[in-house]
Short mmCIF file of C-alpha atoms in Angstrom, two decimals:
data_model
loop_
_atom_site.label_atom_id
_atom_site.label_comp_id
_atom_site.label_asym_id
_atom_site.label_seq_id
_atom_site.Cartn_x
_atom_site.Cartn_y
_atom_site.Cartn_z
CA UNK Y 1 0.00 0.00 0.00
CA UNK Y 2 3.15 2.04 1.00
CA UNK Y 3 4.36 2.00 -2.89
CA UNK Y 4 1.01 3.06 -4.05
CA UNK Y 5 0.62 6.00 -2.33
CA UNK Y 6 4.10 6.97 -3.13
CA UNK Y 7 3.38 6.02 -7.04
CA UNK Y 8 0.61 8.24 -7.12
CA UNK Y 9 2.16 11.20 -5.51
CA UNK Y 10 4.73 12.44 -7.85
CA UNK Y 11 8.14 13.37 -6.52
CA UNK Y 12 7.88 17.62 -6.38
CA UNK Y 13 4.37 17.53 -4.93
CA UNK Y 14 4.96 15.46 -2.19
CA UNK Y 15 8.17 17.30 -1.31
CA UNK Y 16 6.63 19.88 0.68
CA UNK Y 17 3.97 19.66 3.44
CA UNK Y 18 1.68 22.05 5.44
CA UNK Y 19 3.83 22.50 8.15
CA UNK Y 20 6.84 22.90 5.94
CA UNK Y 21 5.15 25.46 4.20
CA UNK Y 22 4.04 27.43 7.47
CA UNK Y 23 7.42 27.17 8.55
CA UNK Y 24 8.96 28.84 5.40
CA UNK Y 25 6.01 31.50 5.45
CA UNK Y 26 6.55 32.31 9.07
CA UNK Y 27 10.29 32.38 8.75
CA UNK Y 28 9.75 34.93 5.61
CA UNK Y 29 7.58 36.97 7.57
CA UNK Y 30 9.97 37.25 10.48
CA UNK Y 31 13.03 38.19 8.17
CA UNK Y 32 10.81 40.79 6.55
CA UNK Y 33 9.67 42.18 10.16
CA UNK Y 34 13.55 42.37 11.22
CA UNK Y 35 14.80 44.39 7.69
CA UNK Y 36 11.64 46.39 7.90
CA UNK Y 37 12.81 47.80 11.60
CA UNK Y 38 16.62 48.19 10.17
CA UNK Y 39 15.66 50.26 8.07
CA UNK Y 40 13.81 52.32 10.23
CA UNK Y 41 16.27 52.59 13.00
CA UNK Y 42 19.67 51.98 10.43
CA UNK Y 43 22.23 53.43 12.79
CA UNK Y 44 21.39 50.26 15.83
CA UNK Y 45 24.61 48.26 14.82
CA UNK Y 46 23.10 45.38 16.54
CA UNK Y 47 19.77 45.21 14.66
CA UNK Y 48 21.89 45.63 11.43
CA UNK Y 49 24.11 42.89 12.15
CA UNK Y 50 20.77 40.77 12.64
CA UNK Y 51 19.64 41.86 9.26
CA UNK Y 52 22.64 41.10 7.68
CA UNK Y 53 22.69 37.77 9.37
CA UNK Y 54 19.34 37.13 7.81
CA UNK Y 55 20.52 37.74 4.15
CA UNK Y 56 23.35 35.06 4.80
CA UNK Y 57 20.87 32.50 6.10
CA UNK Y 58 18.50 33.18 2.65
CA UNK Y 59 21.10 32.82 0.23
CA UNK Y 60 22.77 30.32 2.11
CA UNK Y 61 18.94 28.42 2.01
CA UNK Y 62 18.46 28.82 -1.37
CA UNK Y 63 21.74 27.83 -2.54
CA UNK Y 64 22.12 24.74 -0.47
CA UNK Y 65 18.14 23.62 -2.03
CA UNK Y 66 19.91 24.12 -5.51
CA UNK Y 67 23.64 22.33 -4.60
CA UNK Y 68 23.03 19.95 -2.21
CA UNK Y 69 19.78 19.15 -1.89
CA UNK Y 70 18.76 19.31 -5.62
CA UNK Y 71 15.18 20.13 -4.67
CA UNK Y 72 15.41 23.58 -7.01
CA UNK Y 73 16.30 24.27 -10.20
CA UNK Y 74 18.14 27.32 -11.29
CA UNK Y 75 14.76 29.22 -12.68
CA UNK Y 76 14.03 32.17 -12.12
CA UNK Y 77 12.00 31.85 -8.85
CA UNK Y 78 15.51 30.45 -7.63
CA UNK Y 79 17.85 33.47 -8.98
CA UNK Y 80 15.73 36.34 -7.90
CA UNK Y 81 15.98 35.31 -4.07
CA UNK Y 82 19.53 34.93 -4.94
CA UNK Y 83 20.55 38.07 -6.53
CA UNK Y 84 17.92 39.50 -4.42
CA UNK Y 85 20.37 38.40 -1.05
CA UNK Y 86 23.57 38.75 -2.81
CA UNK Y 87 23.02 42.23 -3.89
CA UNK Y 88 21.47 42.94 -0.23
CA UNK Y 89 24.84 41.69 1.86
CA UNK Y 90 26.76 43.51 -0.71
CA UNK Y 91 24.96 46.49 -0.01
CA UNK Y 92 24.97 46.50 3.61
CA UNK Y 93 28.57 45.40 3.80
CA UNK Y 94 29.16 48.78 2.03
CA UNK Y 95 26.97 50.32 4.32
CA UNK Y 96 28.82 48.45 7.15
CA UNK Y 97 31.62 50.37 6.33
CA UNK Y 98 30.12 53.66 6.46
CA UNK Y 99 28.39 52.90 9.91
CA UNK Y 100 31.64 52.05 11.42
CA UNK Y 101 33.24 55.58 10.29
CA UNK Y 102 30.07 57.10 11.94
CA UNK Y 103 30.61 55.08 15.00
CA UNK Y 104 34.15 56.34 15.68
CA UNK Y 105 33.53 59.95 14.61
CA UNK Y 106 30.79 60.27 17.57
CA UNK Y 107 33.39 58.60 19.40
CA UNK Y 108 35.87 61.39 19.16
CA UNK Y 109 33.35 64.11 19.08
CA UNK Y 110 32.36 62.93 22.89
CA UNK Y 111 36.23 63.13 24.21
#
């Protein structure tokens, strides 16, 4: 009975279930709520750190279902994601930079 079920429930569809799904919507949701409050408070180091953190864990995600996993293809559903978080820790690596600077100019200003 085992093999029938499986026979009739081709390989893609059966990949993901409900709670998988949640999961993934949930964790999207939360990574959106934490760059949505970087943005508007871009100078707490901490907070940016966390959003950077985030764009790691997405690209790292999405590359590891292409490479390793093999449960994505290289369409482009996968690449935007991609570029989308490569382009992002870029970005705020740049910006990383500049916050630093800023960081060590109110520094000096206070002595």
């Amino acid at each position: 009975q085992g093999r029938a079920l499986v026979s009739m429930c081709p390989l893609l569809l059966c990949a993901v279930n409900g709670l998988q799904a949640r999961t993934f919507g949930v964790w999207t949701l939360l990574s959106s709520v934490i760059r949505c409050l970087c943005a508007i408070d871009i100078r707490n180091r901490t907070l940016y750190h966390i959003t950077l953190f985030t764009f790691f864990l997405a690209l790292a995600h999405f590359l590891s279902e292409v490479f390793i996993y093999h449960t994505a293809a290289l369409t482009i559903g996968v690449m935007a994601p991609l570029m989308v978080a490569s382009f992002s820790i870029l970005g705020m690596l740049i910006g990383l930079q500049y916050l630093e600077v800023e960081a060590l100019s109110q520094n000096k200003k206070k002595n």
